[in-house]
Short mmCIF file of C-alpha atoms and ligand atoms in Angstrom, two decimals:
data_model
loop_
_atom_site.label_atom_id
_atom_site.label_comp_id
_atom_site.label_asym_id
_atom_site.label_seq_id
_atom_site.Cartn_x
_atom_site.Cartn_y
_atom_site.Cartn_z
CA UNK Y 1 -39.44 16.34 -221.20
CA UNK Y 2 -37.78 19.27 -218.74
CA UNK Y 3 -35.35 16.65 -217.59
CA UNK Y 4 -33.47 17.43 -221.16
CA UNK Y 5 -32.81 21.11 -219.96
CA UNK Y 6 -31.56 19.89 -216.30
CA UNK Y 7 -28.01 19.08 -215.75
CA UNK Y 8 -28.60 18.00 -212.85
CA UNK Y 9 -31.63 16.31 -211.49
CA UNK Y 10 -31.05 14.32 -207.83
CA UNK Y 11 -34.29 12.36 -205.66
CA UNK Y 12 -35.05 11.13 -202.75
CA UNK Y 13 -31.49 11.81 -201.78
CA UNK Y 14 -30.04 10.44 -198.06
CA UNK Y 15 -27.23 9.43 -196.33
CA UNK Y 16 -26.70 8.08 -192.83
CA UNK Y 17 -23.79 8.44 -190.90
CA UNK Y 18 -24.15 6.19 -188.05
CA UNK Y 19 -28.06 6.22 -188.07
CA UNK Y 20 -27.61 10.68 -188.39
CA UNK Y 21 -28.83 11.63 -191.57
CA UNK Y 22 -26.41 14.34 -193.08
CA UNK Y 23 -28.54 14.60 -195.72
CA UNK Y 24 -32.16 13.49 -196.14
CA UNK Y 25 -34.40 12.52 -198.66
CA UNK Y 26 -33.55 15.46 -200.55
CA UNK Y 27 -34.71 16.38 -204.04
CA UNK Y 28 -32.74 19.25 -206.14
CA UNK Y 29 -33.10 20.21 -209.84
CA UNK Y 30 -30.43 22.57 -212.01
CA UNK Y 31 -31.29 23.86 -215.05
CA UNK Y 32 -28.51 23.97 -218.03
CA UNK Y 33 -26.87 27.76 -217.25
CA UNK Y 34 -27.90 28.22 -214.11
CA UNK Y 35 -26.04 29.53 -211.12
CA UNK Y 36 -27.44 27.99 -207.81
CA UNK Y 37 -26.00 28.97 -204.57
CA UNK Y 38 -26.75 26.58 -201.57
CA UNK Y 39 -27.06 28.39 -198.17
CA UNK Y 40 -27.66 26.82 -194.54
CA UNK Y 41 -26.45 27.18 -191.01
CA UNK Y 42 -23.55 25.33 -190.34
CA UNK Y 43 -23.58 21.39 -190.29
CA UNK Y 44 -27.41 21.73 -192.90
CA UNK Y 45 -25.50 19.01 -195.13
CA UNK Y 46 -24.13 21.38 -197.86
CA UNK Y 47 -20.93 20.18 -198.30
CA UNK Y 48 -22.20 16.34 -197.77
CA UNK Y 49 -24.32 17.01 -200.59
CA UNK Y 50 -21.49 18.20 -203.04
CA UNK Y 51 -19.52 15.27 -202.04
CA UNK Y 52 -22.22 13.32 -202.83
CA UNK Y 53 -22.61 14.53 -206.67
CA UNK Y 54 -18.84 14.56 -207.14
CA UNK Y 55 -19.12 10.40 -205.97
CA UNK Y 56 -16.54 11.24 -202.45
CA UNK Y 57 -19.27 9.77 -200.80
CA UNK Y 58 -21.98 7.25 -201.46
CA UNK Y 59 -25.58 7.84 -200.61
CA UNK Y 60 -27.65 5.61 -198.24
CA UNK Y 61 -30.74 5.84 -201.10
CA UNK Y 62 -31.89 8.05 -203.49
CA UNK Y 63 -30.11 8.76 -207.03
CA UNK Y 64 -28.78 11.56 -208.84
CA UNK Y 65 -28.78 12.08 -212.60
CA UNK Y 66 -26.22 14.17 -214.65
CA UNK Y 67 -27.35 15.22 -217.95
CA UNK Y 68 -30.29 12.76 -217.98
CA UNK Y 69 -27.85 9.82 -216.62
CA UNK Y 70 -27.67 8.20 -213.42
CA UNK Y 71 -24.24 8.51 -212.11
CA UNK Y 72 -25.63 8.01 -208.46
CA UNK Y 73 -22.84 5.25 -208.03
CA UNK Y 74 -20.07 6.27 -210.14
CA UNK Y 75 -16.54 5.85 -208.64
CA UNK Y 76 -15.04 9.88 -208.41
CA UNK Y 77 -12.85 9.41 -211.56
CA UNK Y 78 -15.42 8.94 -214.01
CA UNK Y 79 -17.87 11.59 -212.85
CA UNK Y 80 -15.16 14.22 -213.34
CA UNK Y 81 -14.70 12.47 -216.88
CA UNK Y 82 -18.57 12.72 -217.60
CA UNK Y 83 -18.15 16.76 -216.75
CA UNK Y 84 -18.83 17.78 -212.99
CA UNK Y 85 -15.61 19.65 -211.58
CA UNK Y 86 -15.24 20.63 -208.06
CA UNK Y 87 -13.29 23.23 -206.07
CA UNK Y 88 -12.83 22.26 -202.60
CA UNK Y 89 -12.10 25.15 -199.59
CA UNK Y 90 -8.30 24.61 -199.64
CA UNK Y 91 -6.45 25.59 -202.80
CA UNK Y 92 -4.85 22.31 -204.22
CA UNK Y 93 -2.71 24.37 -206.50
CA UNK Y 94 1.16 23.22 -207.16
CA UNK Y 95 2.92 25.87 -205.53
CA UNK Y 96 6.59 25.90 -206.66
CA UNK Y 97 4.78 25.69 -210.38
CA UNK Y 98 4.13 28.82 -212.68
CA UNK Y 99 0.41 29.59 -213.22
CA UNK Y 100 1.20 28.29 -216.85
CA UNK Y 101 2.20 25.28 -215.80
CA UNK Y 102 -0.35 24.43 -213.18
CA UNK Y 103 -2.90 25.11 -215.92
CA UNK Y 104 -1.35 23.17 -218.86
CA UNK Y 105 -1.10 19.68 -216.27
CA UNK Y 106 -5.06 20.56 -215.79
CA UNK Y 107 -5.41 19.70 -219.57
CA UNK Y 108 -7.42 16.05 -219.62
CA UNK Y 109 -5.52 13.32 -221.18
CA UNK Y 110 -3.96 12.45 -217.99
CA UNK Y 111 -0.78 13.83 -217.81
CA UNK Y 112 1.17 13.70 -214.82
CA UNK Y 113 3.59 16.78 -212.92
CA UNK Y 114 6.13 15.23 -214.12
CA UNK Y 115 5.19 13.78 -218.24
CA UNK Y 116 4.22 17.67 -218.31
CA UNK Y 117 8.14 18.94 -217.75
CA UNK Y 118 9.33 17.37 -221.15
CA UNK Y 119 5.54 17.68 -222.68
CA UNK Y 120 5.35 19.37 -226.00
CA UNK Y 121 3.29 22.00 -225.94
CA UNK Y 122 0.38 21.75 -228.41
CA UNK Y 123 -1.31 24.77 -230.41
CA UNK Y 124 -4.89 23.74 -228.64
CA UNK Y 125 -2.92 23.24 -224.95
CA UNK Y 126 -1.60 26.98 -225.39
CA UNK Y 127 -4.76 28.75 -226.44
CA UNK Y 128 -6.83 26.67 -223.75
CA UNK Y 129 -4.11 27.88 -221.11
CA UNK Y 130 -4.81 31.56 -222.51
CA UNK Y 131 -8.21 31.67 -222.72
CA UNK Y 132 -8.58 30.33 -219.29
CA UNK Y 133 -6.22 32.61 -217.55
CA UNK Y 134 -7.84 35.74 -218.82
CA UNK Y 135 -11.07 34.44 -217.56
CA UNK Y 136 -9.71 34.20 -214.15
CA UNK Y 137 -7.95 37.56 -214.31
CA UNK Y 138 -4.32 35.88 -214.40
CA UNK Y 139 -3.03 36.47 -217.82
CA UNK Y 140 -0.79 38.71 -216.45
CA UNK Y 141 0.82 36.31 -214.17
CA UNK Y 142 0.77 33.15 -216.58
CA UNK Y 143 4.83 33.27 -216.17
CA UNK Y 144 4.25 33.61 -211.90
CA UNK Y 145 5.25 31.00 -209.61
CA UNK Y 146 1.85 29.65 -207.91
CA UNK Y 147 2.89 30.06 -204.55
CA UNK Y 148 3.63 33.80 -204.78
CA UNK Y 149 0.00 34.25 -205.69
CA UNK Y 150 -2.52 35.99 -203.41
CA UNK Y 151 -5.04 33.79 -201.23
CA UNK Y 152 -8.01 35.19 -204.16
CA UNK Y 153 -5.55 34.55 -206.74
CA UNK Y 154 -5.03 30.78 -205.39
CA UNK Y 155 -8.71 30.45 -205.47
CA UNK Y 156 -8.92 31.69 -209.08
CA UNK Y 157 -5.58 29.55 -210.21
CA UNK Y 158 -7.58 26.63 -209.05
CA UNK Y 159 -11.11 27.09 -210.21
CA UNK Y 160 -8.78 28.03 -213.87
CA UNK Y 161 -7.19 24.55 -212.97
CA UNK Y 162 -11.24 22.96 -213.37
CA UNK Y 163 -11.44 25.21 -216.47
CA UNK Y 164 -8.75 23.59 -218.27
CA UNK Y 165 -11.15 20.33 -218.09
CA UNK Y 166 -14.01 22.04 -219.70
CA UNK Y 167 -16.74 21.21 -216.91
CA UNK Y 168 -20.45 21.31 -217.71
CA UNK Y 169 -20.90 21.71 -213.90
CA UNK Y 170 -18.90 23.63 -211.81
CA UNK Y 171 -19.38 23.06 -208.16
CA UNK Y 172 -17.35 25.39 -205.24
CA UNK Y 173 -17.60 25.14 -202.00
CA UNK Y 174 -17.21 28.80 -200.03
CA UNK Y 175 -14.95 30.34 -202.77
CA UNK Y 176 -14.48 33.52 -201.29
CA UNK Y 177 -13.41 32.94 -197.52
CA UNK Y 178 -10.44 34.59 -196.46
CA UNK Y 179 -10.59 37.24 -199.79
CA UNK Y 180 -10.57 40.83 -199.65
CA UNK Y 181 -13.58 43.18 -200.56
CA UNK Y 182 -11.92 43.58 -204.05
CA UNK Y 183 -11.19 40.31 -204.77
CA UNK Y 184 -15.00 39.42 -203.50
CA UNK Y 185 -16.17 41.61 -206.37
CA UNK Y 186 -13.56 40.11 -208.98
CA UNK Y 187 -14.67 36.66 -208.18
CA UNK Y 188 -18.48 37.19 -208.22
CA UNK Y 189 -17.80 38.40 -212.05
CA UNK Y 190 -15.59 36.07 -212.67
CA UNK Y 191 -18.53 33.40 -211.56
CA UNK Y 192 -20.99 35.48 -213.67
CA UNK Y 193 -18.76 35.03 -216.70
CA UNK Y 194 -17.94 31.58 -216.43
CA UNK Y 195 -21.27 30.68 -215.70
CA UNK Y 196 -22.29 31.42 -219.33
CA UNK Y 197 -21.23 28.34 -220.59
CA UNK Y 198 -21.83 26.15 -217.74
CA UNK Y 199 -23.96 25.42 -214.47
CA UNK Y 200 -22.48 26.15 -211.35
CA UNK Y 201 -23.55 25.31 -207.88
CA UNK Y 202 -22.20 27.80 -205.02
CA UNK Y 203 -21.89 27.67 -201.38
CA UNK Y 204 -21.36 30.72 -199.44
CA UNK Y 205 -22.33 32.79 -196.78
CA UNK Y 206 -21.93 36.30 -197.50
CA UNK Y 207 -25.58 37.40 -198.41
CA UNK Y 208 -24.04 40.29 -200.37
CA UNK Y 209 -22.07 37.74 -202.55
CA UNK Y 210 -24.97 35.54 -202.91
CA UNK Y 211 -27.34 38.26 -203.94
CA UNK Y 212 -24.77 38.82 -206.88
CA UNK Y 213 -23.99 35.74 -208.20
CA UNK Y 214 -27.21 33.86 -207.78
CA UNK Y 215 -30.31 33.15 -210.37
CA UNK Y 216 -31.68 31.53 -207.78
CA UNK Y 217 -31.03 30.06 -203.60
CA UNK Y 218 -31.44 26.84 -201.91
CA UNK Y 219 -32.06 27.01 -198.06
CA UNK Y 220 -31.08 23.86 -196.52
CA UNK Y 221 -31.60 22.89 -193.40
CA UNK Y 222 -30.54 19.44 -191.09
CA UNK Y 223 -30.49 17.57 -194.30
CA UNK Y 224 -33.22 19.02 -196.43
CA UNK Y 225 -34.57 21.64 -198.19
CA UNK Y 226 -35.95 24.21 -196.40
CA UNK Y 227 -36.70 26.98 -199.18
CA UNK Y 228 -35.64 27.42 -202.92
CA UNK Y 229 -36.15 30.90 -205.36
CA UNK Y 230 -35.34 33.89 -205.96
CA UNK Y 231 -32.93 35.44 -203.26
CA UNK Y 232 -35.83 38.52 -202.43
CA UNK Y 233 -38.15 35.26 -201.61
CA UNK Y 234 -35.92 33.29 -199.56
CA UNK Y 235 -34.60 36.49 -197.69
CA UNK Y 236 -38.18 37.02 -196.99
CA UNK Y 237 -38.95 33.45 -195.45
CA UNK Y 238 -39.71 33.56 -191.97
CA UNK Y 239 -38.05 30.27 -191.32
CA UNK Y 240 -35.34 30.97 -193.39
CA UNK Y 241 -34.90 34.05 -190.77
CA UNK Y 242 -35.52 32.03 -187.75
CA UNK Y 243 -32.75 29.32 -188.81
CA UNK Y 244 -29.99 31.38 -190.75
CA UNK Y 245 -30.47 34.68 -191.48
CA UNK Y 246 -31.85 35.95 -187.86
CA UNK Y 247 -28.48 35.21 -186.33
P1 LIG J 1 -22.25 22.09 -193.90
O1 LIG J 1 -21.31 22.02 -195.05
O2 LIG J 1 -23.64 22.52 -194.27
O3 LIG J 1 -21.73 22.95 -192.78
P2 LIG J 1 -21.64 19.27 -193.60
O4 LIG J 1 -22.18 18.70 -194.86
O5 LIG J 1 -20.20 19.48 -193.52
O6 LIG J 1 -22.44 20.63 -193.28
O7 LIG J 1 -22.09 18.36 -192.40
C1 LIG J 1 -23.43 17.94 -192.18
C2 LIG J 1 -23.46 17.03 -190.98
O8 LIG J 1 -22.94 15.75 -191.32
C3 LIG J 1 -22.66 17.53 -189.80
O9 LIG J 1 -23.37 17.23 -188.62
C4 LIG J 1 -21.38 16.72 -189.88
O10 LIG J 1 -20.80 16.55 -188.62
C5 LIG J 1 -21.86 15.41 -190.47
N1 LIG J 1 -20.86 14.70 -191.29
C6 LIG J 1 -20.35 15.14 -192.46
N2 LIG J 1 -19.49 14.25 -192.97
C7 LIG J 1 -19.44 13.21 -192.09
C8 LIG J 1 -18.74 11.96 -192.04
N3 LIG J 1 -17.90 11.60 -193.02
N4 LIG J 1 -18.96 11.14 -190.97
C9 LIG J 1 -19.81 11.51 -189.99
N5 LIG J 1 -20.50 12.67 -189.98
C10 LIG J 1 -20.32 13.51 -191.00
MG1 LIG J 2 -19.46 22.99 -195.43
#
């Protein structure tokens, strides 16, 4: 009965690397709209556990659900195709491309770099390419080669770029390393607006960022959960201190 509000819905979770479990037996719900941020000392599993959902790796045991269905063992292709869209820490942006363009090859249907230089432009391409560069504060530089971009602007050009596809779940992994105190504040409203008509699931370590952007936290800890809520709750959990916070 909840399950139909959960976009995603993953139990009993694990994987083994070489008998070291990265990530175990791990159970994690998202509600439709929500904006989860995943915390953790370094090496808890987080980013395991995103390339888990997005099918870059394959669990030991366990399964996850997407919308109510299983995609636990999914090749990578077709989970992006059912809706889950992930930003990874390095930009993968085409550099010597304009904004515009790095958008428009973003549009599904498959088109490659190259189909896209003698593609015909469509009315529903161009307002997609619009609507998704004012979102990420680059409507101004839709003409801009990538490359001349700022590091923030990178990271915006590319979560755009997972836009263009129309994700219902949006998953980024430490968005805002390496960006400036303004562009930390663009981005967490830029989250907060993108959010509305999708589920997103965060990593990051800058408590003031996370205390922004998040409806609610996820502690983890060598593999598991170690506390979930409201940030005031988790902030306030004395193992929570003793394993990330306190240092
Ligand atoms: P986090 O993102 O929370 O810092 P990771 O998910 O990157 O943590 O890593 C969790 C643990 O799993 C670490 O001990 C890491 O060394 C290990 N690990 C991650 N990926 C692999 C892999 N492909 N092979 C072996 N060990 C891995
Ligand atoms: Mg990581």
């Amino acid at each position: 009965m909840a399950r139909q509000e959960m976009v995603l819905d993953i139990e009993d979770l694990t994987v083994s690397f070489d008998g070291f479990k990265a990530i175990d037996s791990l159970n994690l719900y998202v509600d439709k709209g929500e904006l989860r941020v995943i915390i953790g000392p370094n090496g808890a599993g987080k980013t395991t556990l995103l390339d888990l959902i997005c099918g870059k790796t394959r669990s030991s045991a366990g399964r996850i659900r997407f919308m109510g269905n299983e995609v636990t063992r999914l090749p990578e292709y077709e989970i992006v195709r059912k809706g889950i869209g992930r930003k990874f820490q390095t930009p993968s942006i085409y550099e010597n491309l304009s904004v515009w363009s790095n958008l428009e090859v973003s549009f599904p249907r498959g088109r490659s770099v190259f189909g896209s230089l003698t593609f015909k432009c469509t009315p529903d391409v161009k307002a997609r390419v619009e609507a998704v560069a004012e979102e990420i504060n680059l409507k101004e530089h839709l003409k801009t080669e990538a490359g001349l971009l700022s590091h923030g602007q990178k990271q915006w050009l590319e979560i755009g770029m997972l836009l263009m596809q129309e994700p219902e779940l949006l998953m980024l992994d430490e968005p805002i390393a390496g960006m400036s105190v303004r562009e930390r504040e663009q981005t967490a409203e830029l989250l907060k607006r993108i959010c509305v008509n999708r589920s997103m699931i965060v990593i990051e370590h800058d408590m003031d960022f996370v205390k922004r952007i998040a409806d609610k936290v996820t502690v983890m800890h060598q593999g598991k959960i170690l506390a979930e809520g409201p940030m005031e709750t988790v902030q306030a959990d004395p193992r929570v201190i003793d394993v990330y916070l306190g240092h």
